[in-house]
Each structure stands twice: as C-alpha cells, then as structure tokens.
Amino acid sequence: MKRLFVLFTLLLFMSSSVLWASVGPSQKIEQIVNSVLKVLNRADLDYAAKRKEVSGLVQSHINIHSLSQRTLGIHWKKATPEQRERFSQLFVQILEMTYLNRIEDYSGGRVDYLNERVKDDKAIIDTQFVSDKLEIPVQYKMIQEQGDWQIYDVVIENVSLVRNYRSSYGQIVSDEGFEGLFARIETKLAEQAAATEKL
Amino acid sequence: MRIALLLIISLIFWALPQQLFAADKSSRPSSGGTVVKDDFDAAFDDDFADEFGENPSAEDAPLISDPLEGWNRGMFWVNDKLYFYALKPVAKGFRLVPRPARKSISNFFSNLATPVRAANALLQMKFRDTGTELGRFLVNSTIGWGGLFDPAGYSLGWKKKSEDFGQTLGHYGVKSGWYLFLPLLGPSSIRDGVGMVADQFLDPTRYVKMKEWEYYSLKILEPINRLSLDPDTYEGVKRDALDPYLFIRAAYAQHRLANIDK
C-alpha cells in the first residue's frame, strides 16, 4: 500500500512537472505580460499601489545569472565569486527599479504576439506593444533552465537592454573598477528609494 | 506663410476626418493570441550570434568610438539644461493643444519629410519602400488633408520607413565614425551629421518663400510638438541610468545599426 502511495505521488509529481515544462516560451511571456497588465489596468489602484503589486511579478522569470554574466561580459571573467554575487544582487534591483518606474508612463494598450522561434534551449519571442499613441516592437530572448523558460534579454525597438547596460557598465568598470560600479548602483538605488518613499 | 495658413485652416477641420479614422482604427483586427511558429529561419542564428555570449574571450568592440567624449559630454549638459529650462516648459504649455491636433502637426511634418525618406530608399535601391513612401505621400496629402492625417498608415497599412542619408551611407559600408553629440539636435555621429546636412536639401520648407523667423518658428515647432507627445522618454532614462550619457550613446549606436540593417 505504501509503495503504491509513493508511486502515485511520484506520478503526480512527474505529471505536474511535465505540465510545467510544456509551457512554451511565448505562452510564458503571455502569462507574465498578462499578470502585469492585469494590475496596471486596475482602476482602483494608484501608482504606488501598482508598484507594490507588480514588484516581484517579473523577477522570478528573469534568469539573473545569465543576464548578469552577459551584462558584465569580459569583466565577468575577472570578477571574483563575491563580486559576481554582489553585482547580480544589485543589478536585479536596478532592473526592477527601471521597469517599476515605467509603470507611471503606462496609459493603456495591448500586446500582440507576433512570432516565436525556438532552438535548443533558447527562444526569441517577437511581440508588439500597441496603444493609441504608439507601436513599439518588443523582443524577448529566453533561455530554458530545468524546463522553465526564463528571460535573459529584452530588445525594445531594436535596442538590446543587455547590450546597452553592457556598454555603459563596461566603461564604468574599466574607469572606476567594480567598487566604483557598485557604489554608483547603490547611490542610484538609494536615490530612487527616497523618491518612492515620497509617493 | 502659406503653410502656416494651411495649417490653421486644416486644424479647424481636424475633427471630421479624425472621427472617421478613429472609427476605422477600432475595427482593425487584433493579431493578439495568434502566434506564428517556425522552428528555424536564417535570421534566427543572427539574432543569437551576439558577440556577448556566455564566455567572451576578449574585450568587445565598443558600439561606437567616442574620442570626443569631453566635448560631447559638454554638449549633453547643454542640451539637458535646454531641455529642462526651455523646451520642456514650452512643450508643457503646448500640451494645452488637444492631443489629436498635436498628432496631426506631427503627421504634417512627417509628410513634409517624405522626399528625404523616398530619395534615400531609392538610393539604397529599396524600390518597394520608395513606392510605399510615394504612395503614402499621395494618399496622405490628399485624403489625409495635406498630411495632417495618416490614412495610408492605419487604413492601408503602408507604414512609414525610416530612411535618411546617414543610413544610405551606412548601407554602402560607411562606418559611423566618431560619436557626435550636437547642441539641440542630440546624438549623432560624423557620418550621420554629414547625412543630416545632405538631407537638408530635400527639405521642402527650404524652398517655400517665407520670412526667416517663420522658417525658424516652423523648425522649432517640430521638436517642441514631438516632446509634448512624448514627455517621458528622456526623463525616464535620466532618472534610471547610472550614467545617462553612456546609456543614450549606446542606445543611439544600436538603433542606427538596426535601422541600417533593415
């Protein structure tokens, strides 16, 4: 009986992980985008409340390791494990700050899913944000880890975020070293935290 | 002067076609939910062949070289001050003009710039794009009330092509050269600066007889109007980026590269 129970739970567990794995990359993007848009479209929330709700919705779907590695590029190799860890932690906060700040600019719109390309463990999803004011092509680059598709770059109007950060941060690291970069990020985060406090 | 008059007269009539096209827009089918799947295409590997893979072996080439960084940062500072103390207050006041009217002003300027886009598409032997631009000009100048509306874009789906002489030079292999931050005009490069000068000759307002102040008012109206339609982008970058100068430089370089590849 016990054996049967174990087998049963094992099967259940397996089927659910299979289910999870079957969520394709564009479906995944759709889920993330919809969960965010649902909050943004709520009329009963003000800006500060929306920030709170959206915070954390996206973070778990970002492949922080891959993103940090690509952002530091050549400097990643030179970095100590502690520096890598520190950078990843700070960078995630910068990213979150950036997209939370964008919430203020949002005033309605929908997302069209145009194209999905998958090769091995990588995928590129082409979408378009459409509002009455503008149309912005947004491309998501994803990587599959343990069956789960995670975002490692966002390309907005042909401008890759990773590449932009890489170019900026690369110069800062070359000029001021890792400590200089960390100090700047911390100053920026403190500045923003103070601004958010006032909301 | 004629243009100013035309503008005012047409503005009075903006409401009618605006309503027509607004109705038209809402009935446009949404492609949301339908995902075209193809497992592989030629562009796919290109999109993944980013030189910033997991294990870069060398310092990657900078997106654009910037030996004039000192001067450029100075001009960046000047533009930043101009933005906050001159352009922004004016653009803010300009927002009293109803949004659809400002959109029409933007369409009007965009329509006037057709010769630049059409000629450069032609120079790159993109005949289809040249045709699109000429078709857009015909439709928007007539049915679109002298360019105030863009029926070619949202009714016929003829989207505007981004072309200029800087891109034409890039298309034929001319590299961007040094990054150049220009007062008032913003981010550019040696190549794109030369392109801008060349494109000036295709600007029809140059050949319309008007007083100097009228010409410059017209020229300054465009950026102010554009800013009133998009007040968030610059301030967003300035707020979020560790070093806005570096961020804008990288974005400019990437944006130009992508436009040239198209």
CSV table of C-alpha atoms in Angstrom, one decimal:
chain,number,residue,atom,x,y,z
A,1,MET,CA,0.0,0.0,0.0
A,2,LYS,CA,2.8,2.3,1.0
A,3,ARG,CA,4.6,1.5,-2.2
A,4,LEU,CA,1.5,2.3,-4.2
A,5,PHE,CA,1.2,5.6,-2.5
A,6,VAL,CA,4.8,6.5,-3.2
A,7,LEU,CA,4.3,5.5,-6.9
A,8,PHE,CA,1.2,7.6,-7.0
A,9,THR,CA,2.7,10.7,-5.6
A,10,LEU,CA,5.7,10.2,-7.8
A,11,LEU,CA,3.5,10.0,-10.9
A,12,LEU,CA,1.6,13.1,-9.8
A,13,PHE,CA,4.7,14.9,-9.2
A,14,MET,CA,6.1,13.9,-12.6
A,15,SER,CA,2.9,14.8,-14.5
A,16,SER,CA,2.9,18.3,-12.9
A,17,SER,CA,6.5,18.9,-13.8
A,18,VAL,CA,5.7,17.8,-17.3
A,19,LEU,CA,2.8,20.2,-17.3
A,20,TRP,CA,5.1,23.0,-16.2
A,21,ALA,CA,7.7,22.1,-18.9
A,22,SER,CA,5.0,22.2,-21.6
A,23,VAL,CA,4.5,25.9,-21.1
A,24,GLY,CA,6.2,27.2,-24.2
A,25,PRO,CA,8.3,30.3,-24.3
A,26,SER,CA,5.7,32.6,-25.9
A,27,GLN,CA,3.0,31.2,-23.5
A,28,LYS,CA,5.3,32.1,-20.7
A,29,ILE,CA,5.7,35.6,-21.9
A,30,GLU,CA,2.0,35.9,-22.4
A,31,GLN,CA,1.4,34.8,-18.8
A,32,ILE,CA,3.9,37.3,-17.4
A,33,VAL,CA,2.7,40.2,-19.5
A,34,ASN,CA,-0.9,39.4,-18.7
A,35,SER,CA,-0.3,39.2,-15.0
A,36,VAL,CA,1.4,42.6,-15.2
A,37,LEU,CA,-1.2,44.2,-17.4
A,38,LYS,CA,-4.0,42.9,-15.1
A,39,VAL,CA,-2.5,45.0,-12.3
A,40,LEU,CA,-1.8,48.0,-14.5
A,41,ASN,CA,-5.3,48.1,-15.8
A,42,ARG,CA,-6.9,48.1,-12.4
A,43,ALA,CA,-8.6,51.4,-11.8
A,44,ASP,CA,-8.9,51.0,-8.1
A,45,LEU,CA,-5.1,51.1,-7.5
A,46,ASP,CA,-3.0,54.3,-7.5
A,47,TYR,CA,0.6,54.4,-8.8
A,48,ALA,CA,2.2,53.5,-5.5
A,49,ALA,CA,-0.1,50.5,-5.0
A,50,LYS,CA,0.5,49.3,-8.6
A,51,ARG,CA,4.2,49.4,-7.9
A,52,LYS,CA,3.8,47.2,-4.9
A,53,GLU,CA,1.6,44.7,-6.8
A,54,VAL,CA,3.9,44.4,-9.8
A,55,SER,CA,7.0,44.2,-7.8
A,56,GLY,CA,8.2,40.6,-7.8
A,57,LEU,CA,5.8,39.5,-10.5
A,58,VAL,CA,8.6,39.7,-13.1
A,59,GLN,CA,11.7,39.0,-11.1
A,60,SER,CA,11.1,35.2,-10.8
A,61,HIS,CA,11.0,34.9,-14.6
A,62,ILE,CA,14.3,36.6,-15.2
A,63,ASN,CA,17.4,34.4,-15.5
A,64,ILE,CA,19.6,36.6,-13.2
A,65,HIS,CA,22.7,34.6,-13.7
A,66,SER,CA,22.7,34.7,-17.5
A,67,LEU,CA,21.7,38.3,-17.5
A,68,SER,CA,24.4,39.4,-15.2
A,69,GLN,CA,27.0,37.4,-17.0
A,70,ARG,CA,26.1,38.9,-20.3
A,71,THR,CA,25.9,42.4,-18.9
A,72,LEU,CA,29.4,42.3,-17.5
A,73,GLY,CA,30.8,40.4,-20.5
A,74,ILE,CA,34.6,40.2,-20.3
A,75,HIS,CA,34.5,41.7,-16.8
A,76,TRP,CA,32.6,38.8,-15.5
A,77,LYS,CA,35.6,36.5,-16.0
A,78,LYS,CA,37.8,38.8,-14.0
A,79,ALA,CA,35.3,39.2,-11.2
A,80,THR,CA,35.6,37.1,-8.0
A,81,PRO,CA,32.6,35.0,-7.0
A,82,GLU,CA,31.8,37.6,-4.3
A,83,GLN,CA,31.8,40.4,-6.9
A,84,ARG,CA,29.6,38.3,-9.2
A,85,GLU,CA,27.1,37.7,-6.5
A,86,ARG,CA,27.1,41.3,-5.4
A,87,PHE,CA,26.6,42.5,-9.0
A,88,SER,CA,23.8,40.1,-9.6
A,89,GLN,CA,22.0,41.3,-6.5
A,90,LEU,CA,22.4,44.9,-7.3
A,91,PHE,CA,21.6,44.6,-11.0
A,92,VAL,CA,18.3,42.8,-10.2
A,93,GLN,CA,17.3,45.8,-8.1
A,94,ILE,CA,18.3,48.2,-10.8
A,95,LEU,CA,16.2,46.3,-13.4
A,96,GLU,CA,13.2,46.2,-11.1
A,97,MET,CA,13.5,49.9,-10.3
A,98,THR,CA,13.6,50.6,-14.1
A,99,TYR,CA,10.5,48.7,-15.0
A,100,LEU,CA,8.6,49.8,-11.9
A,101,ASN,CA,9.4,53.4,-12.9
A,102,ARG,CA,7.9,52.8,-16.3
A,103,ILE,CA,4.5,52.0,-14.8
A,104,GLU,CA,3.9,55.7,-14.5
A,105,ASP,CA,4.1,56.1,-18.2
A,106,TYR,CA,1.6,53.4,-19.0
A,107,SER,CA,-1.8,54.6,-20.1
A,108,GLY,CA,-3.5,51.6,-21.7
A,109,GLY,CA,-2.5,49.4,-24.6
A,110,ARG,CA,-2.3,45.8,-25.6
A,111,VAL,CA,0.4,43.3,-26.6
A,112,ASP,CA,0.4,41.4,-29.9
A,113,TYR,CA,2.3,38.2,-30.1
A,114,LEU,CA,3.9,38.1,-33.5
A,115,ASN,CA,6.4,35.3,-33.7
A,116,GLU,CA,8.1,32.5,-31.7
A,117,ARG,CA,11.4,31.0,-32.6
A,118,VAL,CA,12.9,28.1,-30.6
A,119,LYS,CA,16.2,26.4,-31.0
A,120,ASP,CA,17.5,24.0,-28.4
A,121,ASP,CA,17.4,25.8,-25.0
A,122,LYS,CA,17.0,29.3,-26.5
A,123,ALA,CA,14.0,31.2,-27.8
A,124,ILE,CA,13.2,34.5,-29.3
A,125,ILE,CA,9.7,35.9,-29.0
A,126,ASP,CA,8.6,38.9,-31.0
A,127,THR,CA,5.8,41.0,-29.6
A,128,GLN,CA,4.4,44.4,-30.2
A,129,PHE,CA,3.1,46.8,-27.7
A,130,VAL,CA,0.2,48.8,-29.3
A,131,SER,CA,-1.6,51.8,-27.8
A,132,ASP,CA,-3.4,54.7,-29.4
A,133,LYS,CA,-0.2,56.7,-29.1
A,134,LEU,CA,2.4,54.3,-30.4
A,135,GLU,CA,3.5,50.9,-31.5
A,136,ILE,CA,6.7,49.5,-30.0
A,137,PRO,CA,8.3,46.2,-31.1
A,138,VAL,CA,9.5,44.3,-28.1
A,139,GLN,CA,11.5,41.2,-28.4
A,140,TYR,CA,12.2,38.8,-25.6
A,141,LYS,CA,15.2,36.5,-25.5
A,142,MET,CA,14.7,33.4,-23.4
A,143,ILE,CA,16.7,30.5,-22.1
A,144,GLN,CA,15.4,27.2,-20.8
A,145,GLU,CA,16.6,26.0,-17.4
A,146,GLN,CA,15.2,22.9,-15.8
A,147,GLY,CA,12.3,23.0,-18.1
A,148,ASP,CA,11.4,26.6,-17.3
A,149,TRP,CA,11.7,29.4,-19.8
A,150,GLN,CA,13.4,32.5,-18.4
A,151,ILE,CA,14.1,35.9,-19.9
A,152,TYR,CA,17.7,36.9,-20.4
A,153,ASP,CA,17.3,40.0,-22.6
A,154,VAL,CA,14.7,42.4,-23.8
A,155,VAL,CA,15.1,44.2,-27.1
A,156,ILE,CA,13.0,47.3,-27.4
A,157,GLU,CA,12.8,48.9,-30.8
A,158,ASN,CA,16.0,47.0,-31.8
A,159,VAL,CA,17.9,48.3,-28.8
A,160,SER,CA,19.0,45.4,-26.6
A,161,LEU,CA,18.9,46.2,-22.9
A,162,VAL,CA,21.7,43.8,-22.1
A,163,ARG,CA,23.9,45.4,-24.7
A,164,ASN,CA,23.1,48.9,-23.6
A,165,TYR,CA,23.9,48.1,-20.0
A,166,ARG,CA,27.0,46.2,-21.0
A,167,SER,CA,28.3,49.1,-22.9
A,168,SER,CA,27.6,51.6,-20.1
A,169,TYR,CA,28.7,49.4,-17.2
A,170,GLY,CA,31.7,48.1,-19.1
A,171,GLN,CA,33.1,51.7,-19.4
A,172,ILE,CA,32.3,52.3,-15.7
A,173,VAL,CA,34.1,49.2,-14.6
A,174,SER,CA,37.1,50.0,-16.8
A,175,ASP,CA,37.3,53.5,-15.4
A,176,GLU,CA,36.4,53.0,-11.8
A,177,GLY,CA,36.6,49.3,-11.1
A,178,PHE,CA,33.9,47.1,-9.6
A,179,GLU,CA,33.8,49.0,-6.4
A,180,GLY,CA,33.1,52.2,-8.4
A,181,LEU,CA,30.2,50.5,-10.3
A,182,PHE,CA,28.7,49.1,-7.1
A,183,ALA,CA,29.0,52.5,-5.4
A,184,ARG,CA,27.2,54.1,-8.3
A,185,ILE,CA,24.4,51.5,-8.3
A,186,GLU,CA,23.9,51.8,-4.6
A,187,THR,CA,23.7,55.6,-4.8
A,188,LYS,CA,21.1,55.3,-7.6
A,189,LEU,CA,19.1,52.8,-5.7
A,190,ALA,CA,19.1,54.9,-2.5
A,191,GLU,CA,18.1,58.0,-4.6
A,192,GLN,CA,15.2,56.0,-6.1
A,193,ALA,CA,14.1,54.5,-2.8
A,194,ALA,CA,13.9,58.0,-1.3
A,195,ALA,CA,11.8,59.2,-4.3
A,196,THR,CA,9.5,56.2,-4.0
A,197,GLU,CA,9.1,56.8,-0.3
A,198,LYS,CA,7.5,60.2,-1.1
A,199,LEU,CA,4.7,58.6,-3.1
B,1,MET,CA,3.2,82.0,-44.7
B,2,ARG,CA,1.0,79.9,-46.9
B,3,ILE,CA,2.0,76.8,-44.9
B,4,ALA,CA,1.0,78.4,-41.6
B,5,LEU,CA,-2.3,79.4,-43.1
B,6,LEU,CA,-2.9,75.9,-44.5
B,7,LEU,CA,-2.0,74.6,-41.1
B,8,ILE,CA,-4.5,76.7,-39.3
B,9,ILE,CA,-7.3,76.1,-41.8
B,10,SER,CA,-6.8,72.4,-41.7
B,11,LEU,CA,-6.7,72.3,-37.9
B,12,ILE,CA,-10.2,73.7,-37.9
B,13,PHE,CA,-11.2,70.7,-39.9
B,14,TRP,CA,-9.3,68.1,-37.9
B,15,ALA,CA,-12.3,66.9,-36.0
B,16,LEU,CA,-14.1,65.4,-39.0
B,17,PRO,CA,-11.6,63.1,-40.5
B,18,GLN,CA,-10.2,62.3,-37.1
B,19,GLN,CA,-13.6,60.8,-36.1
B,20,LEU,CA,-13.7,58.9,-39.4
B,21,PHE,CA,-10.3,57.4,-38.9
B,22,ALA,CA,-10.9,56.8,-35.2
B,23,ALA,CA,-13.8,54.6,-36.0
B,24,ASP,CA,-11.7,52.8,-38.6
B,25,LYS,CA,-8.9,52.1,-36.2
B,26,SER,CA,-11.0,50.4,-33.6
B,27,SER,CA,-12.4,48.0,-36.1
B,28,ARG,CA,-8.9,46.9,-37.0
B,29,PRO,CA,-8.5,43.2,-36.2
B,30,SER,CA,-6.1,42.4,-33.4
B,31,SER,CA,-3.5,39.8,-34.0
B,32,GLY,CA,-3.2,39.1,-30.3
B,33,GLY,CA,-3.2,35.4,-29.4
B,34,THR,CA,-2.2,34.1,-32.8
B,35,VAL,CA,1.5,33.1,-32.8
B,36,VAL,CA,3.2,32.1,-35.9
B,37,LYS,CA,5.6,29.4,-35.2
B,38,ASP,CA,8.6,28.5,-37.2
B,39,ASP,CA,11.4,26.4,-35.8
B,40,PHE,CA,14.2,27.9,-37.7
B,41,ASP,CA,15.0,30.7,-40.1
B,42,ALA,CA,18.1,32.4,-41.3
B,43,ALA,CA,17.7,35.4,-39.2
B,44,PHE,CA,17.5,33.2,-36.1
B,45,ASP,CA,21.1,32.4,-35.8
B,46,ASP,CA,22.0,36.0,-36.4
B,47,ASP,CA,19.8,37.1,-33.6
B,48,PHE,CA,21.6,34.7,-31.3
B,49,ALA,CA,25.0,35.3,-32.6
B,50,ASP,CA,25.5,38.0,-30.1
B,51,GLU,CA,29.2,38.5,-29.6
B,52,PHE,CA,28.4,38.8,-25.9
B,53,GLY,CA,27.9,35.1,-25.4
B,54,GLU,CA,28.4,33.3,-22.1
B,55,ASN,CA,32.2,33.3,-22.4
B,56,PRO,CA,33.5,36.3,-24.3
B,57,SER,CA,37.2,35.9,-24.9
B,58,ALA,CA,38.2,39.5,-25.5
B,59,GLU,CA,37.0,43.0,-24.7
B,60,ASP,CA,34.2,43.5,-27.2
B,61,ALA,CA,34.4,46.4,-29.7
B,62,PRO,CA,32.6,49.4,-28.4
B,63,LEU,CA,29.3,50.1,-30.1
B,64,ILE,CA,30.7,53.5,-31.3
B,65,SER,CA,34.0,55.2,-30.7
B,66,ASP,CA,33.9,58.4,-28.8
B,67,PRO,CA,37.3,60.2,-28.7
B,68,LEU,CA,35.4,63.5,-28.4
B,69,GLU,CA,33.8,62.4,-25.1
B,70,GLY,CA,34.8,65.6,-23.4
B,71,TRP,CA,33.1,67.9,-25.9
B,72,ASN,CA,30.2,65.5,-26.2
B,73,ARG,CA,29.5,65.4,-22.5
B,74,GLY,CA,29.6,69.2,-22.5
B,75,MET,CA,27.0,69.4,-25.3
B,76,PHE,CA,25.0,66.7,-23.4
B,77,TRP,CA,25.0,69.0,-20.4
B,78,VAL,CA,23.9,72.0,-22.6
B,79,ASN,CA,21.1,70.0,-24.1
B,80,ASP,CA,20.0,68.8,-20.7
B,81,LYS,CA,19.7,72.4,-19.5
B,82,LEU,CA,18.0,73.5,-22.7
B,83,TYR,CA,15.5,70.6,-22.2
B,84,PHE,CA,14.6,71.5,-18.6
B,85,TYR,CA,14.6,75.3,-18.8
B,86,ALA,CA,13.4,76.0,-22.4
B,87,LEU,CA,12.0,73.0,-24.3
B,88,LYS,CA,10.1,71.3,-21.5
B,89,PRO,CA,8.2,74.4,-20.2
B,90,VAL,CA,7.2,75.3,-23.7
B,91,ALA,CA,6.2,71.8,-24.6
B,92,LYS,CA,4.2,71.6,-21.4
B,93,GLY,CA,2.3,74.7,-22.4
B,94,PHE,CA,1.8,73.2,-25.8
B,95,ARG,CA,0.0,70.3,-24.3
B,96,LEU,CA,-3.0,72.6,-23.9
B,97,VAL,CA,-3.5,72.0,-27.6
B,98,PRO,CA,-5.6,68.9,-27.8
B,99,ARG,CA,-3.6,65.7,-28.4
B,100,PRO,CA,-5.2,64.8,-31.8
B,101,ALA,CA,-4.2,68.2,-33.1
B,102,ARG,CA,-0.7,67.8,-32.0
B,103,LYS,CA,-0.7,64.3,-33.5
B,104,SER,CA,-1.8,66.0,-36.8
B,105,ILE,CA,1.0,68.5,-36.5
B,106,SER,CA,3.4,65.6,-36.2
B,107,ASN,CA,1.9,63.9,-39.2
B,108,PHE,CA,2.2,67.1,-41.2
B,109,PHE,CA,5.9,67.4,-40.5
B,110,SER,CA,6.4,63.8,-41.2
B,111,ASN,CA,4.6,64.1,-44.5
B,112,LEU,CA,6.8,67.0,-45.5
B,113,ALA,CA,9.9,64.9,-44.9
B,114,THR,CA,8.8,62.3,-47.4
B,115,PRO,CA,11.3,63.4,-50.1
B,116,VAL,CA,14.1,62.6,-47.7
B,117,ARG,CA,12.8,59.1,-47.0
B,118,ALA,CA,11.8,58.3,-50.5
B,119,ALA,CA,15.1,59.5,-52.0
B,120,ASN,CA,17.2,57.6,-49.6
B,121,ALA,CA,15.2,54.4,-50.0
B,122,LEU,CA,15.7,54.9,-53.8
B,123,LEU,CA,19.5,55.4,-53.3
B,124,GLN,CA,19.6,52.1,-51.4
B,125,MET,CA,17.6,50.5,-54.3
B,126,LYS,CA,14.8,49.6,-51.9
B,127,PHE,CA,12.2,50.2,-54.6
B,128,ARG,CA,9.3,48.8,-52.7
B,129,ASP,CA,10.0,51.2,-49.8
B,130,THR,CA,10.4,54.1,-52.2
B,131,GLY,CA,7.0,53.2,-53.6
B,132,THR,CA,5.5,52.9,-50.2
B,133,GLU,CA,6.8,56.4,-49.3
B,134,LEU,CA,5.5,57.9,-52.6
B,135,GLY,CA,2.1,56.2,-52.1
B,136,ARG,CA,1.9,57.5,-48.6
B,137,PHE,CA,2.6,61.0,-49.8
B,138,LEU,CA,-0.1,60.8,-52.4
B,139,VAL,CA,-2.7,59.4,-50.1
B,140,ASN,CA,-1.9,61.5,-47.0
B,141,SER,CA,-1.5,64.7,-48.9
B,142,THR,CA,-5.0,64.3,-50.5
B,143,ILE,CA,-7.3,62.2,-48.4
B,144,GLY,CA,-5.2,62.9,-45.4
B,145,TRP,CA,-5.8,66.7,-45.5
B,146,GLY,CA,-2.4,67.8,-46.6
B,147,GLY,CA,-0.6,65.4,-44.4
B,148,LEU,CA,-2.5,66.1,-41.2
B,149,PHE,CA,-3.7,62.5,-41.1
B,150,ASP,CA,-2.1,59.2,-41.9
B,151,PRO,CA,-4.8,57.2,-43.6
B,152,ALA,CA,-2.1,55.4,-45.6
B,153,GLY,CA,-0.7,54.1,-42.4
B,154,TYR,CA,-3.7,53.0,-40.4
B,155,SER,CA,-6.2,52.2,-43.2
B,156,LEU,CA,-3.9,50.8,-45.9
B,157,GLY,CA,-1.1,49.6,-43.6
B,158,TRP,CA,1.6,51.4,-45.5
B,159,LYS,CA,3.9,52.1,-42.7
B,160,LYS,CA,6.4,54.9,-42.7
B,161,LYS,CA,10.0,53.8,-43.5
B,162,SER,CA,12.8,55.3,-41.5
B,163,GLU,CA,15.4,56.4,-44.1
B,164,ASP,CA,18.0,59.2,-44.2
B,165,PHE,CA,21.3,59.9,-45.9
B,166,GLY,CA,23.3,58.6,-42.9
B,167,GLN,CA,21.6,55.2,-43.3
B,168,THR,CA,22.3,55.3,-47.1
B,169,LEU,CA,26.0,55.9,-46.4
B,170,GLY,CA,25.8,53.1,-43.8
B,171,HIS,CA,24.1,50.8,-46.3
B,172,TYR,CA,27.1,51.2,-48.6
B,173,GLY,CA,29.5,50.3,-45.9
B,174,VAL,CA,30.4,53.7,-44.5
B,175,LYS,CA,31.1,53.3,-40.8
B,176,SER,CA,29.5,55.7,-38.3
B,177,GLY,CA,32.8,57.3,-37.3
B,178,TRP,CA,33.1,59.2,-34.1
B,179,TYR,CA,30.1,59.8,-31.9
B,180,LEU,CA,29.0,63.4,-32.0
B,181,PHE,CA,26.6,65.0,-29.6
B,182,LEU,CA,25.1,68.1,-31.2
B,183,PRO,CA,23.6,71.0,-29.5
B,184,LEU,CA,19.8,71.0,-30.0
B,185,LEU,CA,19.9,68.0,-32.4
B,186,GLY,CA,21.2,65.5,-29.9
B,187,PRO,CA,23.0,62.2,-30.5
B,188,SER,CA,24.7,61.8,-33.9
B,189,SER,CA,27.9,60.7,-35.5
B,190,ILE,CA,30.3,62.1,-38.1
B,191,ARG,CA,28.5,60.0,-40.8
B,192,ASP,CA,25.0,60.8,-39.6
B,193,GLY,CA,25.9,64.5,-39.2
B,194,VAL,CA,27.0,64.7,-42.8
B,195,GLY,CA,23.8,62.8,-43.7
B,196,MET,CA,21.7,65.4,-41.9
B,197,VAL,CA,23.3,68.2,-43.8
B,198,ALA,CA,22.7,66.4,-47.1
B,199,ASP,CA,19.1,65.7,-46.2
B,200,GLN,CA,18.5,69.4,-45.6
B,201,PHE,CA,18.5,69.9,-49.3
B,202,LEU,CA,15.5,67.7,-49.7
B,203,ASP,CA,13.5,69.6,-47.1
B,204,PRO,CA,10.7,71.3,-49.0
B,205,THR,CA,10.3,74.0,-46.4
B,206,ARG,CA,13.7,75.3,-47.5
B,207,TYR,CA,12.2,76.1,-50.9
B,208,VAL,CA,9.0,77.8,-49.7
B,209,LYS,CA,9.2,81.5,-49.7
B,210,MET,CA,8.9,82.7,-46.2
B,211,LYS,CA,10.4,85.1,-43.7
B,212,GLU,CA,13.4,84.0,-41.7
B,213,TRP,CA,11.5,84.0,-38.4
B,214,GLU,CA,8.7,82.0,-39.9
B,215,TYR,CA,11.2,79.4,-41.1
B,216,TYR,CA,12.8,79.1,-37.7
B,217,SER,CA,9.5,79.0,-35.9
B,218,LEU,CA,8.5,76.1,-38.1
B,219,LYS,CA,11.7,74.4,-37.4
B,220,ILE,CA,11.4,74.8,-33.6
B,221,LEU,CA,7.8,73.8,-33.6
B,222,GLU,CA,8.6,70.3,-34.6
B,223,PRO,CA,10.8,69.3,-31.7
B,224,ILE,CA,8.5,71.0,-29.2
B,225,ASN,CA,5.5,69.3,-30.6
B,226,ARG,CA,7.3,65.9,-30.6
B,227,LEU,CA,8.3,66.5,-27.0
B,228,SER,CA,4.7,67.3,-26.0
B,229,LEU,CA,3.7,64.0,-27.4
B,230,ASP,CA,6.4,62.0,-25.7
B,231,PRO,CA,7.3,63.7,-22.4
B,232,ASP,CA,8.6,60.6,-20.6
B,233,THR,CA,11.4,59.0,-22.5
B,234,TYR,CA,14.3,61.4,-21.8
B,235,GLU,CA,13.4,61.9,-18.2
B,236,GLY,CA,13.0,58.2,-17.7
B,237,VAL,CA,16.5,57.5,-19.0
B,238,LYS,CA,17.9,60.3,-16.9
B,239,ARG,CA,16.2,59.0,-13.8
B,240,ASP,CA,17.1,55.4,-14.2
B,241,ALA,CA,20.5,55.2,-15.8
B,242,LEU,CA,23.7,55.2,-13.8
B,243,ASP,CA,25.2,57.4,-16.5
B,244,PRO,CA,22.6,58.8,-18.9
B,245,TYR,CA,25.3,59.9,-21.3
B,246,LEU,CA,26.6,56.4,-21.8
B,247,PHE,CA,23.1,54.9,-21.9
B,248,ILE,CA,21.9,57.3,-24.7
B,249,ARG,CA,25.2,56.8,-26.6
B,250,ALA,CA,24.7,53.0,-26.6
B,251,ALA,CA,21.1,53.2,-27.5
B,252,TYR,CA,21.8,55.6,-30.4
B,253,ALA,CA,24.5,53.3,-31.8
B,254,GLN,CA,22.3,50.2,-31.5
B,255,HIS,CA,19.3,52.0,-33.0
B,256,ARG,CA,21.3,53.2,-36.0
B,257,LEU,CA,22.9,49.8,-36.6
B,258,ALA,CA,19.5,48.2,-36.6
B,259,ASN,CA,18.0,50.8,-39.0
B,260,ILE,CA,20.8,50.4,-41.5
B,261,ASP,CA,20.4,46.6,-41.4
B,262,LYS,CA,16.7,46.9,-42.3
